[in-house]
mmCIF file with all atom_site columns, C-alpha atoms in Angstrom:
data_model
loop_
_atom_site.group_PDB
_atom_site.id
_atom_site.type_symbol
_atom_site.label_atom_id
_atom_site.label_alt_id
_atom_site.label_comp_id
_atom_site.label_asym_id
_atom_site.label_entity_id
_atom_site.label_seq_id
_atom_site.pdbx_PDB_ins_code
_atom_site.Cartn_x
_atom_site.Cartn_y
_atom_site.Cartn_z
_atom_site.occupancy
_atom_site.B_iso_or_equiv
_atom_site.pdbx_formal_charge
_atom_site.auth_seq_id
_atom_site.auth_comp_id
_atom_site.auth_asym_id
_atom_site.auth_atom_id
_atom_site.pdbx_PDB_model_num
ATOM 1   C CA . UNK A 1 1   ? 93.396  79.426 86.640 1.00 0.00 ? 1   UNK A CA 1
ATOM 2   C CA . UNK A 1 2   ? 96.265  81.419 85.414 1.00 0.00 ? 2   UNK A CA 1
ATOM 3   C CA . UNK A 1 3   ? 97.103  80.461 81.600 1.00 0.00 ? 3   UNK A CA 1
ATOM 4   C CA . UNK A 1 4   ? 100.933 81.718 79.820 1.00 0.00 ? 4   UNK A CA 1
ATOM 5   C CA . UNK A 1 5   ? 102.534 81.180 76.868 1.00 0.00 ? 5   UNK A CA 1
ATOM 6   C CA . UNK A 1 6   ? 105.682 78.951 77.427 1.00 0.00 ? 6   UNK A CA 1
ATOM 7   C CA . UNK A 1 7   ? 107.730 77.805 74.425 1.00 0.00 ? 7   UNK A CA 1
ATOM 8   C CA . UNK A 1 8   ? 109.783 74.777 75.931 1.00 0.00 ? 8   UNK A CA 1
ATOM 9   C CA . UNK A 1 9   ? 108.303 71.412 77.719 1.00 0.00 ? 9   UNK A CA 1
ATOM 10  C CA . UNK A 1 10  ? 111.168 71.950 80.150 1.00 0.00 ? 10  UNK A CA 1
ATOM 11  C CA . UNK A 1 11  ? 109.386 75.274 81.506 1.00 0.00 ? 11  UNK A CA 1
ATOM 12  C CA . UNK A 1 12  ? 106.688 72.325 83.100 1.00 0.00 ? 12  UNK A CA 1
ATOM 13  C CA . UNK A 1 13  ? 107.873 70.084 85.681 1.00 0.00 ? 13  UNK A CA 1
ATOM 14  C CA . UNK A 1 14  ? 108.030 66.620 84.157 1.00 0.00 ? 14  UNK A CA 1
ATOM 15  C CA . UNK A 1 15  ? 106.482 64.778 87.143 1.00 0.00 ? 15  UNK A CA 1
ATOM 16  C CA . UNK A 1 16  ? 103.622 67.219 87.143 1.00 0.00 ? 16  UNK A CA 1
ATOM 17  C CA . UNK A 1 17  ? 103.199 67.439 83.350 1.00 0.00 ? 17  UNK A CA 1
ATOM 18  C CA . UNK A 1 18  ? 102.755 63.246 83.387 1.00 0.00 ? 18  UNK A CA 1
ATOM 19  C CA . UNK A 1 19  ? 100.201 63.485 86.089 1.00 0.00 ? 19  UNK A CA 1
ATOM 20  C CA . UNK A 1 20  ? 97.536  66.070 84.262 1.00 0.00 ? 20  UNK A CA 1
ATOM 21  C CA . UNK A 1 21  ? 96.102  63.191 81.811 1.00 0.00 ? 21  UNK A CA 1
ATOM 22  C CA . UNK A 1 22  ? 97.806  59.295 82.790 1.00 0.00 ? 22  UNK A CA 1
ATOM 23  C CA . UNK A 1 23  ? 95.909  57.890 80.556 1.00 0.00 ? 23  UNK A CA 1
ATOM 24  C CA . UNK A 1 24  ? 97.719  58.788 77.579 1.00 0.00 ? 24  UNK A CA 1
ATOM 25  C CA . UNK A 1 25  ? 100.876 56.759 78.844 1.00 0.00 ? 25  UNK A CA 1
ATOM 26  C CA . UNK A 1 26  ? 104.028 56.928 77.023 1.00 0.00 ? 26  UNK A CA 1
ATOM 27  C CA . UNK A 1 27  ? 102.674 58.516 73.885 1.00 0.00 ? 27  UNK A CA 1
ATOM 28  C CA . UNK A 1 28  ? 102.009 61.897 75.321 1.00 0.00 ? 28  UNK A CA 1
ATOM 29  C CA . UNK A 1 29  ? 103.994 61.701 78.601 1.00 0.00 ? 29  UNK A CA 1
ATOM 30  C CA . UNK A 1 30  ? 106.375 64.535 79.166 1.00 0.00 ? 30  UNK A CA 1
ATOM 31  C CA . UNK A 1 31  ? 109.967 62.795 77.129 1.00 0.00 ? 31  UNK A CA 1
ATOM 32  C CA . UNK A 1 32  ? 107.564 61.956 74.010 1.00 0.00 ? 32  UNK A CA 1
ATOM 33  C CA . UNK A 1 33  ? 106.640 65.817 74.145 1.00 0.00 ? 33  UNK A CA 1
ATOM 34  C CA . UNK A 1 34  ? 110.426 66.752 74.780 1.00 0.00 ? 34  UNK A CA 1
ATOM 35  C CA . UNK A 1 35  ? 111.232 64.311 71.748 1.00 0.00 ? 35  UNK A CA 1
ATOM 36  C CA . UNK A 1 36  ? 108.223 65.836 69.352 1.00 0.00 ? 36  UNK A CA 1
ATOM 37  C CA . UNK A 1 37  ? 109.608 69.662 70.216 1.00 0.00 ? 37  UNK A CA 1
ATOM 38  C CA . UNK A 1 38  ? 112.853 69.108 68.390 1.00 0.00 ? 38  UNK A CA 1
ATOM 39  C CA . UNK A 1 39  ? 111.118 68.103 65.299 1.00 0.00 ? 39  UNK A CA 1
ATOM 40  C CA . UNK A 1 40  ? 111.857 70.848 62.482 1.00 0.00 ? 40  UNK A CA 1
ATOM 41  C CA . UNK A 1 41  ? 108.801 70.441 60.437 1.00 0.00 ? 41  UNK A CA 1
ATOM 42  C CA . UNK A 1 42  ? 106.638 71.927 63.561 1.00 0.00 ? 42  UNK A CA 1
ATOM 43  C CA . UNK A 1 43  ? 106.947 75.097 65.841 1.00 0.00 ? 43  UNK A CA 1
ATOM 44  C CA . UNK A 1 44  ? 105.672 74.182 69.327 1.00 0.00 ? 44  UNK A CA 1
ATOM 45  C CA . UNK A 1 45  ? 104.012 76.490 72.114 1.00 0.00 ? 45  UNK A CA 1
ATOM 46  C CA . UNK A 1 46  ? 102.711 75.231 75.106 1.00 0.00 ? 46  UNK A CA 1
ATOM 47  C CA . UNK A 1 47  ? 99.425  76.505 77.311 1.00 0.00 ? 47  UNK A CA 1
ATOM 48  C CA . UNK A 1 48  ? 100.303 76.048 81.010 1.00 0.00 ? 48  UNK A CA 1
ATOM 49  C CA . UNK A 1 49  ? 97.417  76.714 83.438 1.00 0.00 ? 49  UNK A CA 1
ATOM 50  C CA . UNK A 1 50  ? 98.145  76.695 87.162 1.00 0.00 ? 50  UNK A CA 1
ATOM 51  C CA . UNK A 1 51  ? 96.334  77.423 89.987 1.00 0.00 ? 51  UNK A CA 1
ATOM 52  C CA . UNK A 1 52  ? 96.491  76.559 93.423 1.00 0.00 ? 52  UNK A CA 1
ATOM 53  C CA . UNK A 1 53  ? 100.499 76.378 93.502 1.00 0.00 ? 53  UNK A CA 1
ATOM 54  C CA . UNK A 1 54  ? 100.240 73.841 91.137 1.00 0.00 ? 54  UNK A CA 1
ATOM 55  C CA . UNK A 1 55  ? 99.948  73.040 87.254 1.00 0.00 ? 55  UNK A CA 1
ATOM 56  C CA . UNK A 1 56  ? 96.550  72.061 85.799 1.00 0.00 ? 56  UNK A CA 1
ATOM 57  C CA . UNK A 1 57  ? 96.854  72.283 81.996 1.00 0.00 ? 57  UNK A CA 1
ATOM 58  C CA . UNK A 1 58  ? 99.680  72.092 79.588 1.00 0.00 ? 58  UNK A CA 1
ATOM 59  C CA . UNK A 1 59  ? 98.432  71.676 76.013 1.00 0.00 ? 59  UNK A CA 1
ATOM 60  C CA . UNK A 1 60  ? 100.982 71.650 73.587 1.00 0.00 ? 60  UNK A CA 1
ATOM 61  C CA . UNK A 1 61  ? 99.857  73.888 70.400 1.00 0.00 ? 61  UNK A CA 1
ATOM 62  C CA . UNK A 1 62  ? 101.797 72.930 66.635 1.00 0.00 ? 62  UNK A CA 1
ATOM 63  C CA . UNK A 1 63  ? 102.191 74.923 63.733 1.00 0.00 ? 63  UNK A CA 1
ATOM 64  C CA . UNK A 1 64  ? 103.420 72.886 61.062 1.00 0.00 ? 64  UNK A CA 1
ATOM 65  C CA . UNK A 1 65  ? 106.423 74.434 58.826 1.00 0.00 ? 65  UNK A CA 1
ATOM 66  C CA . UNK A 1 66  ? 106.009 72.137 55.843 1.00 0.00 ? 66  UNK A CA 1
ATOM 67  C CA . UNK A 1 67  ? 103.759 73.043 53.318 1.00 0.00 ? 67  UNK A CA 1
ATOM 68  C CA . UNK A 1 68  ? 101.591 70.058 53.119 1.00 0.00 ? 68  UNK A CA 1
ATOM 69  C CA . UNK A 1 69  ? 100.607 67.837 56.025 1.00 0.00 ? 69  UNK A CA 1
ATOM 70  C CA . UNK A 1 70  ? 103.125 65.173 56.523 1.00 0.00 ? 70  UNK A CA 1
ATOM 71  C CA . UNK A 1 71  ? 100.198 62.203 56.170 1.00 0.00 ? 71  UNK A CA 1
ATOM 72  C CA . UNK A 1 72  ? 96.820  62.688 54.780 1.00 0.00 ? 72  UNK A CA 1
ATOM 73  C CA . UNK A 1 73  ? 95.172  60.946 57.604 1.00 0.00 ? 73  UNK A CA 1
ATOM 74  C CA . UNK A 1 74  ? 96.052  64.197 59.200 1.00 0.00 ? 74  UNK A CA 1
ATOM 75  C CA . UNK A 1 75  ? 95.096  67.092 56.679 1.00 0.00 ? 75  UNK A CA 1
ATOM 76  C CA . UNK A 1 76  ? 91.450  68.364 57.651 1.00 0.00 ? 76  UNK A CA 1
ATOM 77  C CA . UNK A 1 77  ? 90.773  68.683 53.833 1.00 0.00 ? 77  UNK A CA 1
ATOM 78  C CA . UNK A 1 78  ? 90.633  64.630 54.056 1.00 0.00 ? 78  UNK A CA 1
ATOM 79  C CA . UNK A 1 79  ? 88.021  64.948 56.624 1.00 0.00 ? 79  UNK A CA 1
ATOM 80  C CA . UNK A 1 80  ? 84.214  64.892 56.410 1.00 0.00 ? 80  UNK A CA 1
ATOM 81  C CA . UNK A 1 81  ? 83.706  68.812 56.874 1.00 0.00 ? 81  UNK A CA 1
ATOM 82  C CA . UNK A 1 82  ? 81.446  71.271 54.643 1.00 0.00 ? 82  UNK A CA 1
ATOM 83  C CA . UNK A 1 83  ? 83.582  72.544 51.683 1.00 0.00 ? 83  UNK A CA 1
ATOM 84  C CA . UNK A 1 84  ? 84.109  76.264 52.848 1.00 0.00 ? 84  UNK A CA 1
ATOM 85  C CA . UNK A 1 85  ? 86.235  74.828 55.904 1.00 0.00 ? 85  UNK A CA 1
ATOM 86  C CA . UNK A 1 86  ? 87.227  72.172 54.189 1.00 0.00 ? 86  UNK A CA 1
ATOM 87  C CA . UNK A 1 87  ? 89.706  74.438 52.112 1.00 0.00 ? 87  UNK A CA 1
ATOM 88  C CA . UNK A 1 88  ? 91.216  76.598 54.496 1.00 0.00 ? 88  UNK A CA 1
ATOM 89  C CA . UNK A 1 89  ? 92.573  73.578 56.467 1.00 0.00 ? 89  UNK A CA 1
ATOM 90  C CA . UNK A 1 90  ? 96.393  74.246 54.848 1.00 0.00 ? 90  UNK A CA 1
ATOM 91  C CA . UNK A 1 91  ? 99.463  73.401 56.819 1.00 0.00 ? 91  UNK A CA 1
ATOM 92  C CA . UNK A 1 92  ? 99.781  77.515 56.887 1.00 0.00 ? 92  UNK A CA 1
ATOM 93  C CA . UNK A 1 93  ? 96.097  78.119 58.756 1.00 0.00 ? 93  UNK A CA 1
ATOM 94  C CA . UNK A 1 94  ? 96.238  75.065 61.438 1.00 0.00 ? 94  UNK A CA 1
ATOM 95  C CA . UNK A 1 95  ? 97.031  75.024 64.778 1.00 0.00 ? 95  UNK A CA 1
ATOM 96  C CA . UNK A 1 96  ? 97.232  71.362 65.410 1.00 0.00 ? 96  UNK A CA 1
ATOM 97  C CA . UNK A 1 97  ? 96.335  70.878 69.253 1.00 0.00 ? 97  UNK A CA 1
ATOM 98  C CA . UNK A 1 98  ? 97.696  68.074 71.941 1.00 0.00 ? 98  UNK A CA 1
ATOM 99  C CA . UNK A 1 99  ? 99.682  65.824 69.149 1.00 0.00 ? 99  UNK A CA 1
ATOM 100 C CA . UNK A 1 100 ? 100.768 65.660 65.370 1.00 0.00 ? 100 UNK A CA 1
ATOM 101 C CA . UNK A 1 101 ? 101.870 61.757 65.245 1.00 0.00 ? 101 UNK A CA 1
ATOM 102 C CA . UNK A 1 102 ? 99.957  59.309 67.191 1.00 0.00 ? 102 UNK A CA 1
ATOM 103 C CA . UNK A 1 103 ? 96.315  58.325 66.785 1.00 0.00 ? 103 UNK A CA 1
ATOM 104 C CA . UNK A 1 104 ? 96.288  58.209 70.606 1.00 0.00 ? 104 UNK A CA 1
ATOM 105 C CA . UNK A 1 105 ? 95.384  61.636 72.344 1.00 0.00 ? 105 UNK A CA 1
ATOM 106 C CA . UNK A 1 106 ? 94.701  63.401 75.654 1.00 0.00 ? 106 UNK A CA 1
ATOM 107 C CA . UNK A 1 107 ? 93.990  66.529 77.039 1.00 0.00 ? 107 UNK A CA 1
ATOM 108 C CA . UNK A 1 108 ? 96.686  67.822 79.137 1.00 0.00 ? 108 UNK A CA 1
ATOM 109 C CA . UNK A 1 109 ? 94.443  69.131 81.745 1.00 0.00 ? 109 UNK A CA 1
ATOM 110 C CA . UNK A 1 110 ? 94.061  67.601 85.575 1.00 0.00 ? 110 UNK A CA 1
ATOM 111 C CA . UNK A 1 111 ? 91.217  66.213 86.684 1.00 0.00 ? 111 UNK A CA 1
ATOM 112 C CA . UNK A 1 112 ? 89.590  68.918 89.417 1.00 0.00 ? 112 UNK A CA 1
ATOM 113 C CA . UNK A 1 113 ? 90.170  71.250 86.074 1.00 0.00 ? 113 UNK A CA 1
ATOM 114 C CA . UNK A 1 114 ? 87.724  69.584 83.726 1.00 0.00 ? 114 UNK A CA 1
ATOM 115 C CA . UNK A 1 115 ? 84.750  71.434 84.950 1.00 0.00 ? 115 UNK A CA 1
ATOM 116 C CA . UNK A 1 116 ? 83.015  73.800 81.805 1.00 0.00 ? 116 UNK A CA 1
ATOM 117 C CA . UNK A 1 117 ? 83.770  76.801 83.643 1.00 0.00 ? 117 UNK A CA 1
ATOM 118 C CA . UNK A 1 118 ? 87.656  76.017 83.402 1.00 0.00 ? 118 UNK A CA 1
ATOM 119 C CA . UNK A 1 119 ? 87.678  74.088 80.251 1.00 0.00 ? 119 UNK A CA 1
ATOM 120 C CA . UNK A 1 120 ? 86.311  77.323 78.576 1.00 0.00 ? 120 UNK A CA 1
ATOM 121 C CA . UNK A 1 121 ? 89.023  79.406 80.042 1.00 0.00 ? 121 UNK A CA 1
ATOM 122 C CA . UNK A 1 122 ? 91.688  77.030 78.174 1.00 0.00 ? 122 UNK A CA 1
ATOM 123 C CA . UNK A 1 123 ? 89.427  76.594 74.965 1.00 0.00 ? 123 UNK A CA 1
ATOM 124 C CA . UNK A 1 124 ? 89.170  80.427 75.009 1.00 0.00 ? 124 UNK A CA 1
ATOM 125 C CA . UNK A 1 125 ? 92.887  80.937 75.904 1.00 0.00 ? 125 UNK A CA 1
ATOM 126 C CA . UNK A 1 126 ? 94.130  78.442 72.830 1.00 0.00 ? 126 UNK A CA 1
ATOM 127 C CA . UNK A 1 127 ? 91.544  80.110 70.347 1.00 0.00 ? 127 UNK A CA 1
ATOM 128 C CA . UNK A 1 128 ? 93.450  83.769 71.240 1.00 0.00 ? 128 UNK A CA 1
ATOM 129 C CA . UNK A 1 129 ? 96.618  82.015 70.516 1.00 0.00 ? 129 UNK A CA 1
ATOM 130 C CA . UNK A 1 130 ? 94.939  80.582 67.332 1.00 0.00 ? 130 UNK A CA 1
ATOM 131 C CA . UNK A 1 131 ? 93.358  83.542 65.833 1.00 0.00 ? 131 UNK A CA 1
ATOM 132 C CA . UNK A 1 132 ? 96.402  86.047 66.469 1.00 0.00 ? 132 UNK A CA 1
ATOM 133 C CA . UNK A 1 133 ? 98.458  83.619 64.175 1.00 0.00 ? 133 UNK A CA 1
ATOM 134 C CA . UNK A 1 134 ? 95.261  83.733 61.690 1.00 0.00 ? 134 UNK A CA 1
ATOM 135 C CA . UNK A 1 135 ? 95.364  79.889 62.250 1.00 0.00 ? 135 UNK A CA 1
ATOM 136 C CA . UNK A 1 136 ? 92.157  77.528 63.143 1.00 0.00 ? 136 UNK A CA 1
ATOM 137 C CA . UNK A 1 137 ? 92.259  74.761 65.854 1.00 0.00 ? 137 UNK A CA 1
ATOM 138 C CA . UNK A 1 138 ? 92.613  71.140 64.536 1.00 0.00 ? 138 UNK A CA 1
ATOM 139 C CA . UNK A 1 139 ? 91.538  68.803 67.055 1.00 0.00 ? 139 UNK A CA 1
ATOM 140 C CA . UNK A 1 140 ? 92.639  65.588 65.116 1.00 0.00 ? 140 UNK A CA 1
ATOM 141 C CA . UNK A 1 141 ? 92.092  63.385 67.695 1.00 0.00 ? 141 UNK A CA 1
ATOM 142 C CA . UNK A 1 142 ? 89.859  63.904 69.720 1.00 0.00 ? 142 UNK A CA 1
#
């Protein structure tokens, strides 16, 4: 698979975006994303994979711009983690993958590209993004 950078949803074909996880529906489909990237409090970048002439993953990636998280449902200091990780969970040190708003989530990735061997290659890909903004992943929900 062949992973970029892209920093607009319109840089992924809607039709092909929608198809990579259906089961999210509406929440996650490629007009909420297009709706979600306009929102000031968070800077959005996007990991498109594609392979075989086609797209496999795009995984939205969200920096938040507000100090504080915009509900405490999702700041990782409200979570059950160990202390020491616990307090670096800011606003300023969390890349917040998939979504921000909705308790719903998916994983932008197609089907045939769920295999470890792949899935490492986009967990490794977003944790490069992560750690050259000094930022951790938050998973919220998955």
């Amino acid at each position: 698979m062949d992973i970029a950078l892209v920093e607009h949803i319109a840089d992924i074909p809607p039709e092909q975006f929608d198809l990579l996880d259906p089961a999210v529906g509406v929440v996650a489909c490629h007009a909420k994303v297009q709706q979600r990237e306009i929102d000031g409090r968070w800077r959005v970048t996007y990991l498109r994979g594609t392979g075989e002439g086609r797209l496999k993953a795009a995984i939205p990636l969200y920096a938040c711009r507000l100090p504080d998280w915009s509900d405490p449902a999702y700041d990782p200091r409200t979570w059950p983690l160990p202390p020491e990780v616990r307090e670096d969970c800011t606003t300023a040190r969390c890349l917040v993958v998939e979504n921000y708003e909705d308790r719903c989530s998916g994983l932008h990735v197609e089907h045939s590209a769920r295999e470890p061997r792949q899935l490492r290659q986009v967990l490794a890909a977003m944790a490069r993004v992560a750690a050259a903004q000094d930022r951790c992943l938050s998973f919220p929900y998955f």
